[in-house]
Coordinates of C-alpha atoms in Angstrom, one line a residue:
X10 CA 35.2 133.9 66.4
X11 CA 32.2 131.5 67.6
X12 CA 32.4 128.3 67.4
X13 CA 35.1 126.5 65.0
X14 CA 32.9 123.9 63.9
X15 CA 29.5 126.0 64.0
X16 CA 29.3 126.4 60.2
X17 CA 29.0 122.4 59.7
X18 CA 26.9 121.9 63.5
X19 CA 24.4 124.1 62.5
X20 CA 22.1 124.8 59.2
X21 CA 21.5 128.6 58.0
X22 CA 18.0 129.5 58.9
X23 CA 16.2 132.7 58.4
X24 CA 12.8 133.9 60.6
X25 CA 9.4 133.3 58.9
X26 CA 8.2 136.3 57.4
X27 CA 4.2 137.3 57.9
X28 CA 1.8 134.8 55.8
X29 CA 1.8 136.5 52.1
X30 CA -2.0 136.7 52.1
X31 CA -2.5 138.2 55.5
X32 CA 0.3 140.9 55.1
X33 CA -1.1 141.9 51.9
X34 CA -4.0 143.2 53.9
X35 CA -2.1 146.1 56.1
X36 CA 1.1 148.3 55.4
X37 CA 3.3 146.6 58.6
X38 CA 6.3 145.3 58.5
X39 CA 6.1 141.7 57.1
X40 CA 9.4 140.5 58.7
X41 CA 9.3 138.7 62.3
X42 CA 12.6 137.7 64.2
X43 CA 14.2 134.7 65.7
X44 CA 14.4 134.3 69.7
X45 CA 17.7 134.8 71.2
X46 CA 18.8 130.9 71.4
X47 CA 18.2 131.2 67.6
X48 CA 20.1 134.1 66.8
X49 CA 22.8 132.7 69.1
X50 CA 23.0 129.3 66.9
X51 CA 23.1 131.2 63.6
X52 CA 25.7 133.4 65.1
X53 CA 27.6 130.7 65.7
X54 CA 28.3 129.8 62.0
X55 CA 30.2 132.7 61.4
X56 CA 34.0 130.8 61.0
X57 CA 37.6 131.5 61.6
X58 CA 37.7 132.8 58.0
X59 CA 40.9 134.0 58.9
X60 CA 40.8 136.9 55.9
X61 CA 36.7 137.7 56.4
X62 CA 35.4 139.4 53.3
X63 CA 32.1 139.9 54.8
X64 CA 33.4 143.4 55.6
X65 CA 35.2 144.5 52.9
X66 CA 33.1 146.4 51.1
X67 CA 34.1 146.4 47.7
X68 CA 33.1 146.4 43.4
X69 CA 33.4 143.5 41.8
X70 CA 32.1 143.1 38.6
X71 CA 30.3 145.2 38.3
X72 CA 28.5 144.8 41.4
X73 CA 28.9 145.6 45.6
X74 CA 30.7 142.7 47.6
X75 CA 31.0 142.5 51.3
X76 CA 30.0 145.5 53.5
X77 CA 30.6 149.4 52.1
X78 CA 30.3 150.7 56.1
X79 CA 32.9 147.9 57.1
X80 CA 30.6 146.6 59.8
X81 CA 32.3 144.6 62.1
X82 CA 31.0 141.2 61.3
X83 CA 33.0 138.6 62.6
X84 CA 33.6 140.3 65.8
X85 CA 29.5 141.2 66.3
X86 CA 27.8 137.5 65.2
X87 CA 30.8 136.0 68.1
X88 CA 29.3 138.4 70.8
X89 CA 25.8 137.4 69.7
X90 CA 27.2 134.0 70.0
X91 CA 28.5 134.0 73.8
X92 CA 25.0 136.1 74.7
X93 CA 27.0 139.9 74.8
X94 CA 24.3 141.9 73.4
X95 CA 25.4 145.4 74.3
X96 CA 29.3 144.8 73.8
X97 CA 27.9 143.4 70.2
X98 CA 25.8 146.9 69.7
X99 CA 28.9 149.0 70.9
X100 CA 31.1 147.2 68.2
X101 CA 27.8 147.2 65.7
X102 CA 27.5 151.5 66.3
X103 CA 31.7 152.1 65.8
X104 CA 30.7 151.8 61.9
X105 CA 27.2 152.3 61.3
X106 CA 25.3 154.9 62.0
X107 CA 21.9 153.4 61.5
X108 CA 21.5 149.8 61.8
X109 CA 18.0 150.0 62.2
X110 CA 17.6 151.1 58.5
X111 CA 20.1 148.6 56.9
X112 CA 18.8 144.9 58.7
X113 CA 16.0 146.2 57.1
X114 CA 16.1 147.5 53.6
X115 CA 19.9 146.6 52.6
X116 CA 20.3 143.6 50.2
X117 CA 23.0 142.4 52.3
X118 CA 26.2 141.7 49.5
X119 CA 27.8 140.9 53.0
X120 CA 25.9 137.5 52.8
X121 CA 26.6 137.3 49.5
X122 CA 30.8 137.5 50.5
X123 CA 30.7 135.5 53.5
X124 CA 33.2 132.4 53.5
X125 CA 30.9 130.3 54.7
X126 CA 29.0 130.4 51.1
X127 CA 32.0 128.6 49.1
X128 CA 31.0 125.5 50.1
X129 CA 27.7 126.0 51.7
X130 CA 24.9 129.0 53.0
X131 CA 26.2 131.9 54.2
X132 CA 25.5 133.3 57.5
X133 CA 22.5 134.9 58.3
X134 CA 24.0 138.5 58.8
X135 CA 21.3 141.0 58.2
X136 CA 19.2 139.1 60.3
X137 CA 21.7 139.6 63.5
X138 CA 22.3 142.8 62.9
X139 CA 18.3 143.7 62.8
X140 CA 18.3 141.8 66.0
X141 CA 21.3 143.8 67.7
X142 CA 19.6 147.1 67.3
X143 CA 16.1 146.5 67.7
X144 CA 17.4 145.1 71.5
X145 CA 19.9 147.9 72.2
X146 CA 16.8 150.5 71.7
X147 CA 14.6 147.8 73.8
X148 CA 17.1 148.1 76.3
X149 CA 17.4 152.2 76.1
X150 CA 21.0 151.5 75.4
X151 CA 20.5 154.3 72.3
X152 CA 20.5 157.7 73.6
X153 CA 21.1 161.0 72.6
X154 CA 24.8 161.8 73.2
X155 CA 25.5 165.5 71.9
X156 CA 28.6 166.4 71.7
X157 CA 30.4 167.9 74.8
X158 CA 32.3 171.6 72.9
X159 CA 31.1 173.1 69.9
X160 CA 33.4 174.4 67.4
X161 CA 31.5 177.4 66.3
X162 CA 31.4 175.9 62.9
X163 CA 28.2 175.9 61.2
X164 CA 27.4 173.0 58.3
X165 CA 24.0 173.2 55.6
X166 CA 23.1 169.3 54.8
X167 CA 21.1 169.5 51.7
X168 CA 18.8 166.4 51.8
X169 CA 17.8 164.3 54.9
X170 CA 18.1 160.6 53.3
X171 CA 20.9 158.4 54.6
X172 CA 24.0 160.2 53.7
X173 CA 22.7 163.3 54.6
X174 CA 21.9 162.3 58.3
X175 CA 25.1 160.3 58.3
X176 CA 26.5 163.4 57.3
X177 CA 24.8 165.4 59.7
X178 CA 25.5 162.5 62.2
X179 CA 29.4 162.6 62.0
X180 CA 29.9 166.6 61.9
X181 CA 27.7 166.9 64.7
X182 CA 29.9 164.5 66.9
X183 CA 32.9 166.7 65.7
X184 CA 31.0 169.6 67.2
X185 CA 29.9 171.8 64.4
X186 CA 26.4 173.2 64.3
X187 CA 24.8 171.0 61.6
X188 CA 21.1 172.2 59.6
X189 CA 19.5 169.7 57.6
X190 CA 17.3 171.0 54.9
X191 CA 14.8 168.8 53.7
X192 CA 12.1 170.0 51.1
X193 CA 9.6 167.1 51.9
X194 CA 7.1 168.0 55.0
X195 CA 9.2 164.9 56.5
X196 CA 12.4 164.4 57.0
X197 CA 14.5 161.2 56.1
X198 CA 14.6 161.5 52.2
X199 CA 13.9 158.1 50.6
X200 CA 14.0 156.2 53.8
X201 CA 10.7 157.9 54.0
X202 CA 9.2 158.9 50.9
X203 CA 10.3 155.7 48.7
X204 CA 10.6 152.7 50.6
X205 CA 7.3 151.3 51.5
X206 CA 6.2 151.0 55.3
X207 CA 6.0 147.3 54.9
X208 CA 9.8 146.8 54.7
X209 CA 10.5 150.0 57.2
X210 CA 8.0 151.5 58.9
X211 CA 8.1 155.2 59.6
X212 CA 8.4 155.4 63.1
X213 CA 11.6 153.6 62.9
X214 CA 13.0 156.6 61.2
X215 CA 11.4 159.0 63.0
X216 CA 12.6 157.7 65.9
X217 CA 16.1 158.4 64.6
X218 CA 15.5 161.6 63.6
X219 CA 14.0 162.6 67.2
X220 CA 17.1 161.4 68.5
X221 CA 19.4 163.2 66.0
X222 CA 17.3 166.4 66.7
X223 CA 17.8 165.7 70.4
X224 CA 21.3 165.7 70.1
X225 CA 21.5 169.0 68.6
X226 CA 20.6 168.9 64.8
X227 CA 17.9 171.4 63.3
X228 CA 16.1 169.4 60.6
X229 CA 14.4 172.0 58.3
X230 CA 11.6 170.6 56.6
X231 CA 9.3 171.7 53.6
X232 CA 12.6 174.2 52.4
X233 CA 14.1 173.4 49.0
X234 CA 17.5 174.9 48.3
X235 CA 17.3 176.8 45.1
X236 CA 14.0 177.6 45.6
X237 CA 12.9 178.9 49.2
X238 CA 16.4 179.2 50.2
X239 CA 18.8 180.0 47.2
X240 CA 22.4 178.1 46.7
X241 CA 24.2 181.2 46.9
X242 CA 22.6 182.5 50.0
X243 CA 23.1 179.2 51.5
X244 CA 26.6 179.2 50.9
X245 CA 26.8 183.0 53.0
X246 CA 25.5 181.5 55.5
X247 CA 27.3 178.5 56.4
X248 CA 31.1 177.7 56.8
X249 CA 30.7 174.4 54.5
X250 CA 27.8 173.1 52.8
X251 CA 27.2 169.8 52.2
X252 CA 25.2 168.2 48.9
X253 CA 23.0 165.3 49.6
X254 CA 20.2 165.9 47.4
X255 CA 20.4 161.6 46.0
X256 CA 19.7 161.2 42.0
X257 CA 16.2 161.8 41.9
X258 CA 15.4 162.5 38.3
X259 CA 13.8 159.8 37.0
X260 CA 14.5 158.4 33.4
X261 CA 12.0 158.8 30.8
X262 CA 10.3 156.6 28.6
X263 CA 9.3 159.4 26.2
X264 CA 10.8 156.8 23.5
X265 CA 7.8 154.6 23.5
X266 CA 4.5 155.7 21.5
X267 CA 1.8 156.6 23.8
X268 CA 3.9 157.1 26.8
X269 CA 1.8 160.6 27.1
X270 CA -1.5 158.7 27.8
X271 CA -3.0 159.3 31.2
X272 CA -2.8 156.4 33.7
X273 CA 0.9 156.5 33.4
X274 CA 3.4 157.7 35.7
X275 CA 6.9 157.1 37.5
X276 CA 7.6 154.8 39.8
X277 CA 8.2 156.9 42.4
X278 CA 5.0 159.5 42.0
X279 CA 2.8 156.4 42.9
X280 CA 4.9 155.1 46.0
X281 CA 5.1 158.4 47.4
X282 CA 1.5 159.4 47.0
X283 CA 0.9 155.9 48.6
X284 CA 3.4 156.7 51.5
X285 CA 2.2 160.6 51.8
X286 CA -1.2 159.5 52.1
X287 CA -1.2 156.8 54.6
X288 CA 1.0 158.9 57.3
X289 CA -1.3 161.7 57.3
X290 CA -4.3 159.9 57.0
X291 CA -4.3 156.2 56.5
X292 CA -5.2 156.3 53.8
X293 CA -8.7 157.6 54.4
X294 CA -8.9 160.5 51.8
X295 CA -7.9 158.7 48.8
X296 CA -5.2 161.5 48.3
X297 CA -3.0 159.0 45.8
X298 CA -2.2 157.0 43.6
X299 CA -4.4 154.1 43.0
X300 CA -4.2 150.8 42.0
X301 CA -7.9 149.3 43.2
X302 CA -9.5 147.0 40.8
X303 CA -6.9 147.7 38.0
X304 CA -4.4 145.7 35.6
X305 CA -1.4 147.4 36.8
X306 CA 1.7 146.6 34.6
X307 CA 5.3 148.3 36.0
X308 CA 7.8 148.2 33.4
X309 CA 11.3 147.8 35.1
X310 CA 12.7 144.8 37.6
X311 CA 14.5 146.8 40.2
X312 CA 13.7 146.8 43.6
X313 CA 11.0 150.0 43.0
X314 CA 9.5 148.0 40.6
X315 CA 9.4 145.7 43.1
X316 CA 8.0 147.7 45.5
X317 CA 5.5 148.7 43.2
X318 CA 4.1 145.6 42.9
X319 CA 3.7 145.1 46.6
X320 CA 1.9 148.0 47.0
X321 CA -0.6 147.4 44.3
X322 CA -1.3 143.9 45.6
X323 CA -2.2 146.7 49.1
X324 CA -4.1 148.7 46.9
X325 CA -6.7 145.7 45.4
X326 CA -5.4 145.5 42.1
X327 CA -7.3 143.4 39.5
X328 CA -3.8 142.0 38.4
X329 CA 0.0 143.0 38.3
X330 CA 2.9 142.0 36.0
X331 CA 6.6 143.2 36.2
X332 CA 8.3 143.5 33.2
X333 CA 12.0 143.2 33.3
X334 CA 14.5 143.3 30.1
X335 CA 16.7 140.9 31.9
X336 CA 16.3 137.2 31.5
X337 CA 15.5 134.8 34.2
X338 CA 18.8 134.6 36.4
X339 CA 20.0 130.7 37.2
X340 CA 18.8 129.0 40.7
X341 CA 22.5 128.4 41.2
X342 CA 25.3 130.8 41.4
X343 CA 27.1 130.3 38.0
X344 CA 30.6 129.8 39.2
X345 CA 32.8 131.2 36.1
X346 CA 30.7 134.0 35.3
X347 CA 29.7 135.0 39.0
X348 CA 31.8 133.4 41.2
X349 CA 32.3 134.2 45.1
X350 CA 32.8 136.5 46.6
X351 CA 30.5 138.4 44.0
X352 CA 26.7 139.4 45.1
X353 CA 25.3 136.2 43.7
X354 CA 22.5 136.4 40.8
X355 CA 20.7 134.1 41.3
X356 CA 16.9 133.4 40.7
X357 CA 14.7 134.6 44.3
X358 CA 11.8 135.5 44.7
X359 CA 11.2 138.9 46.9
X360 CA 8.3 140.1 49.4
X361 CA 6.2 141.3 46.9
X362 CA 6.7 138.3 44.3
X363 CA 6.1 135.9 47.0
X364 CA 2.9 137.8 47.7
X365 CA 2.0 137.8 44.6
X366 CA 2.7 134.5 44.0
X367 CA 0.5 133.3 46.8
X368 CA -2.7 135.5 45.5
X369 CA -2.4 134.5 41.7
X370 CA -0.2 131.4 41.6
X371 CA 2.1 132.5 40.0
X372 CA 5.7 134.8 39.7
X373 CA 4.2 138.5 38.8
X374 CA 7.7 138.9 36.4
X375 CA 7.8 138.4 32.9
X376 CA 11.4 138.5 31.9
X377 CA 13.6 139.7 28.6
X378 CA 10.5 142.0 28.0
X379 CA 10.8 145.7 25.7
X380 CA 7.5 147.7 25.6
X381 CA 7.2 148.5 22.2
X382 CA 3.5 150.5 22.4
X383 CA 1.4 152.3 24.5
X384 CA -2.7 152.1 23.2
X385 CA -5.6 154.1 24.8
X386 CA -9.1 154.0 24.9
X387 CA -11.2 157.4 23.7
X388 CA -10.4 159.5 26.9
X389 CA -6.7 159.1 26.4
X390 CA -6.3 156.8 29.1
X391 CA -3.8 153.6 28.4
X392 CA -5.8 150.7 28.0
X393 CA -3.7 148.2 26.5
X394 CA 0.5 147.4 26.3
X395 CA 2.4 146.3 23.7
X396 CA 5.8 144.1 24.4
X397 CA 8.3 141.8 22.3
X398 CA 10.4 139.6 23.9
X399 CA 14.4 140.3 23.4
X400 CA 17.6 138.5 23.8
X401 CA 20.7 139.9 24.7
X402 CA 24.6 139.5 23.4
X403 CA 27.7 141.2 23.5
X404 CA 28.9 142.7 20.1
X405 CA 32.8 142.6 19.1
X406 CA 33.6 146.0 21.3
X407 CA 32.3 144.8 24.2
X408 CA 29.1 145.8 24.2
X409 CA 25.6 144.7 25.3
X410 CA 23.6 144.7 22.6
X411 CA 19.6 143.9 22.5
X412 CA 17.6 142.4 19.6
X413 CA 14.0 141.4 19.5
X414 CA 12.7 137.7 18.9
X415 CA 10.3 137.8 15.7
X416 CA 7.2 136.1 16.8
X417 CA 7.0 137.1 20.0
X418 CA 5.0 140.1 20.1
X419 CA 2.1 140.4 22.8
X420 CA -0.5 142.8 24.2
X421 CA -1.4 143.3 27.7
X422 CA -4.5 144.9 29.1
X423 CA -2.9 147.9 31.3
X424 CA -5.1 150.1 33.4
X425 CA -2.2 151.9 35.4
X426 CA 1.3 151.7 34.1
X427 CA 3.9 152.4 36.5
X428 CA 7.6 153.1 34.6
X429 CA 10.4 152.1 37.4
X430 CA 13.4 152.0 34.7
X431 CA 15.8 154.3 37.0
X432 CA 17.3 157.7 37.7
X433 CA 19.3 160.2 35.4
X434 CA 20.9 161.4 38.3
X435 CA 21.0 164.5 40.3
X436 CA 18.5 167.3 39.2
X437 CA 19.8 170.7 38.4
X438 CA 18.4 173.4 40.1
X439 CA 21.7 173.5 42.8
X440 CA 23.8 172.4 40.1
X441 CA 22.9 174.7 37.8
X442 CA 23.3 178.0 40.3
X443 CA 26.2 176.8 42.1
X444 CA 27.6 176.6 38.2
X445 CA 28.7 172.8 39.6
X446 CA 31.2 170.3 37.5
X447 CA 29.4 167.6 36.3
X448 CA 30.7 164.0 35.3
X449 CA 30.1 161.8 32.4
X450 CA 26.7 160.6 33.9
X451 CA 25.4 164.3 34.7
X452 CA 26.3 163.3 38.9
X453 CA 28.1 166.6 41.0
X454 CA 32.0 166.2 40.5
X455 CA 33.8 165.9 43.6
X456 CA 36.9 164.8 42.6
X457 CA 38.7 167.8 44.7
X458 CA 40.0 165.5 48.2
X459 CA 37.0 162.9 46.7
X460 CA 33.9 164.6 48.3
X461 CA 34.9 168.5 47.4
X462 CA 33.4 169.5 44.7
X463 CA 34.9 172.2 42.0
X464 CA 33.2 175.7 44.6
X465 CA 34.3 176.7 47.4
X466 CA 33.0 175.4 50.6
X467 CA 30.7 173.0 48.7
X468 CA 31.1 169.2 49.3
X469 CA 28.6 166.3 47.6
X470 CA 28.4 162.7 49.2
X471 CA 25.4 159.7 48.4
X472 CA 23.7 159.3 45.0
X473 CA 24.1 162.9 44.0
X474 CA 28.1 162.3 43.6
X475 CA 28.2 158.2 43.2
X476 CA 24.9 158.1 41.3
X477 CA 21.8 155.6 41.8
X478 CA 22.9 153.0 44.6
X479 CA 22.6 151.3 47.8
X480 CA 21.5 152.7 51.0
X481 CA 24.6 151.1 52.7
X482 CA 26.9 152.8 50.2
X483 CA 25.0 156.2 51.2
X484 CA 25.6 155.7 55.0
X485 CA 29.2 155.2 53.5
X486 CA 29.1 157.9 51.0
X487 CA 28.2 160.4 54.4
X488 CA 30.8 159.2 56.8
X489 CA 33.5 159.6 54.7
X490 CA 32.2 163.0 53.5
X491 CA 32.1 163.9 57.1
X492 CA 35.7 163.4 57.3
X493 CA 36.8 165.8 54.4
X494 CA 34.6 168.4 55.9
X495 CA 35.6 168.4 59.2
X496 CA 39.3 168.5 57.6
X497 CA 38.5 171.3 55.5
X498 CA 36.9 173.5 58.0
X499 CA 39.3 172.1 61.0
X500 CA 42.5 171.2 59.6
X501 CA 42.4 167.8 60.7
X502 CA 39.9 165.2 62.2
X503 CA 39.4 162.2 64.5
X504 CA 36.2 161.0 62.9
X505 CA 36.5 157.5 62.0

């Protein structure tokens, strides 16, 4: 531990972020960091919680608590304490392969478990582990280490988001000859194309690629399997195959009249288009998606949505509103129906909400919102949103039941409509030719040893066997997979 009285010495405090109306004006990373006396004082709040949950990494309600990689919290925020940066990276690395991507984009439930938060603010974890790996690569403490004997085994990674390189990752160590197949012209899935530059930029994940690649991993890019390459050739070719291919098919809202009307598309069409654009040309070519001088309305109040409405404030949009069928969640953690160590729900606002905020006055969400229409103008472009407001109950069976508020009917002007309401799950094309066992919720079975699937050889880890989740869990989701192949194809392993 730290300090034994840090947590009452010392105050939670979290690094400024980039002025809202400056970093609205470039695609950089909004977040800056704390100096190391800082990160040294918040480090020493972490307590002698004697059983730490930080690390735990489990469901609970319905929701993630603590840490799904097991990240070594207590022991990492003490090193940071007594200024042991690399013994603090070398602890950090044992159980994350890529800290770089998670002090950046995870919503940290390990806060959101931390002892320190039954009586007060939790420690400021994401914000030390950021710190711990952007030094360690400062000080060229990361470097490729490829594995010293190859096995001769040779693994197919389908999918190069973050369980497939953590897949790719761990079975390389082993020593197996790992290909990652990426049908994308870059690798790194949705680390890539689908979280915005401004909250990772893509040199931080082509930096880990390079070094990956350097360490003996051939990342095949612009290749879909089932398509270019299909299943069952795959499958000839390598000893064990691995499924990483995240839950991608987004859900409709073919339900809503009008939804055919041009001006509206998915979520995830716009941010890519965005993101595609502004690596191979900043921008320059208008090749995407556009949200200039429009009333942009995105109808769903996840974090895409979110994202969505950051990057139309980028864009120059006219005006953007998130719609959300939730209601407006307390500014305290309700203790009986969300009590520690639960992810607290609690009213924030986030990046793009303080942005847009500090541009308009006001939160961009509207809350307990259904879309009820869809209107156009004479070219079939949407011109105009219908909505109701809705309240929400739970019926005699348990369920969650939604009813609309008479009165309460309202029309929005809408230029570009951007539907972030979630994924299906997997699409089918590998599925469908591997002749794959489905579950309830259309995800790839792997019930067989957890991450083998129901053919031979063929293993599924990430969203495309857990369904639509958190990066964190992904890294997870590939680490352990990593394990059950290198069992599989060795008999036994030593991978942690």
């Amino acid at each position: 531990m730290s300090t034994p009285t840090g947590f009452m010495e010392y105050k939670r405090e979290l690094p400024s972020d980039r002025d809202p109306l400056e970093r609205i004006k470039d695609w950089n990373e909004f977040h800056r960091m704390f100096s190391e006396e800082q990160l040294r004082t918040q480090g020493a709040r972490c307590m002698d919680c004697g059983t730490p949950y930080c690390h735990t990494g489990m469901e609970i309600g319905g929701s993630v608590s603590g840490c799904p990689v097991n990240n070594l919290i207590p022991e990492w925020n003490s090193l940071i304490y007594r200024g042991l940066w690399r013994e603090a990276y070398e602890r950090l690395n044992k159980t994350n392969n890529f800290p770089e991507f998670t002090g950046r984009v995870c919503p940290a439930p390990c806060e959101g478990s931390c002892t320190v938060g039954l009586i007060g603010d939790a420690v400021t974890i994401k914000t030390i582990e950021q710190a711990i790996i952007d030094r360690a690569f400062e000080e060229g403490w990361v470097v490729p280490q490829p594995p010293k004997k190859r096995t001769g085994k040779k693994v197919a990674v389908v999918g190069s988001g973050p369980a497939g390189l953590a897949t790719a990752a761990q079975l390389n160590k082993a020593g197996h000859t790992v290909t990652v197949y990426e049908r994308a012209d870059r690798a790194g899935g949705l680390l890539t194309y689908g979280i915005p530059s401004m909250k990772l930029e893509k040199n931080i994940v082509q930096r880990r690629v390079d070094l990956l690649a350097a360490e003996g991993i051939e990342f095949v890019v612009n290749t879909e399997i089932g398509k270019d390459i299909s299943s069952q050739e795959l499958l000839k070719q390598f000893d064990a195959v691995v499924l990483c291919g995240g839950a991608t098919k987004a859900r409709p809202i073919g339900n809503v009249e009008g939804h055919e009307l041009k001006g509206i598309h998915q979520a995830m069409d716009y941010l890519n288009s965005t993101i595609k654009s502004y690596l191979d040309n900043g921008l320059q070519e208008g090749t995407y998606i556009s949200g200039k001088n429009k009333n942009v309305i995105v109808i769903g109040g996840g974090d895409t949505g979110t994202d969505c409405v950051a990057t139309a404030l980028r864009h120059g949009c006219a005006s953007v509103t998130q719609f959300g069928t939730h209601s407006k969640a307390p500014l305290e953690r309700d203790a009986a129906n969300n009590p520690w160590p639960e992810y607290p729900n609690v009213y924030t606002l986030d990046y793009a909400h303080e942005e847009a905020k500090a541009l308009y006055g006001e939160d961009p969400r509207a809350f307990s919102v259904l879309t009820k229409k869809f209107v156009g103008d004479e070219n079939g472009n949407v011109k105009e949103l219908h909505t109701v407001q809705i309240r929400r109950y739970v019926d005699e069976q348990g369920r969650k039941i939604y009813e609309e508020i008479p009165g309460t009917e309202k029309k929005w002007p809408a230029d570009l409509v951007l539907v972030a309401v979630g994924f299906e799950g997997p699409e089918r094309m590998i599925i469908d030719q591997l002749e794959l066992e489905t579950d309830r919720r259309t995800n790839v079975k792997a019930t067989y040893g957890k991450y083998k699937t129901s053919v031979d050889k063929v293993f599924a880890a990430g969203d495309m066997r857990r369904g639509q989740s958190l990066i964190v869990w992904a890294i997870n989701e590939g680490r352990e997979a990593a394990r059950e192949v290198d069992k599989f194809l060795m008999g036994s392993t030593l991978l942690p």
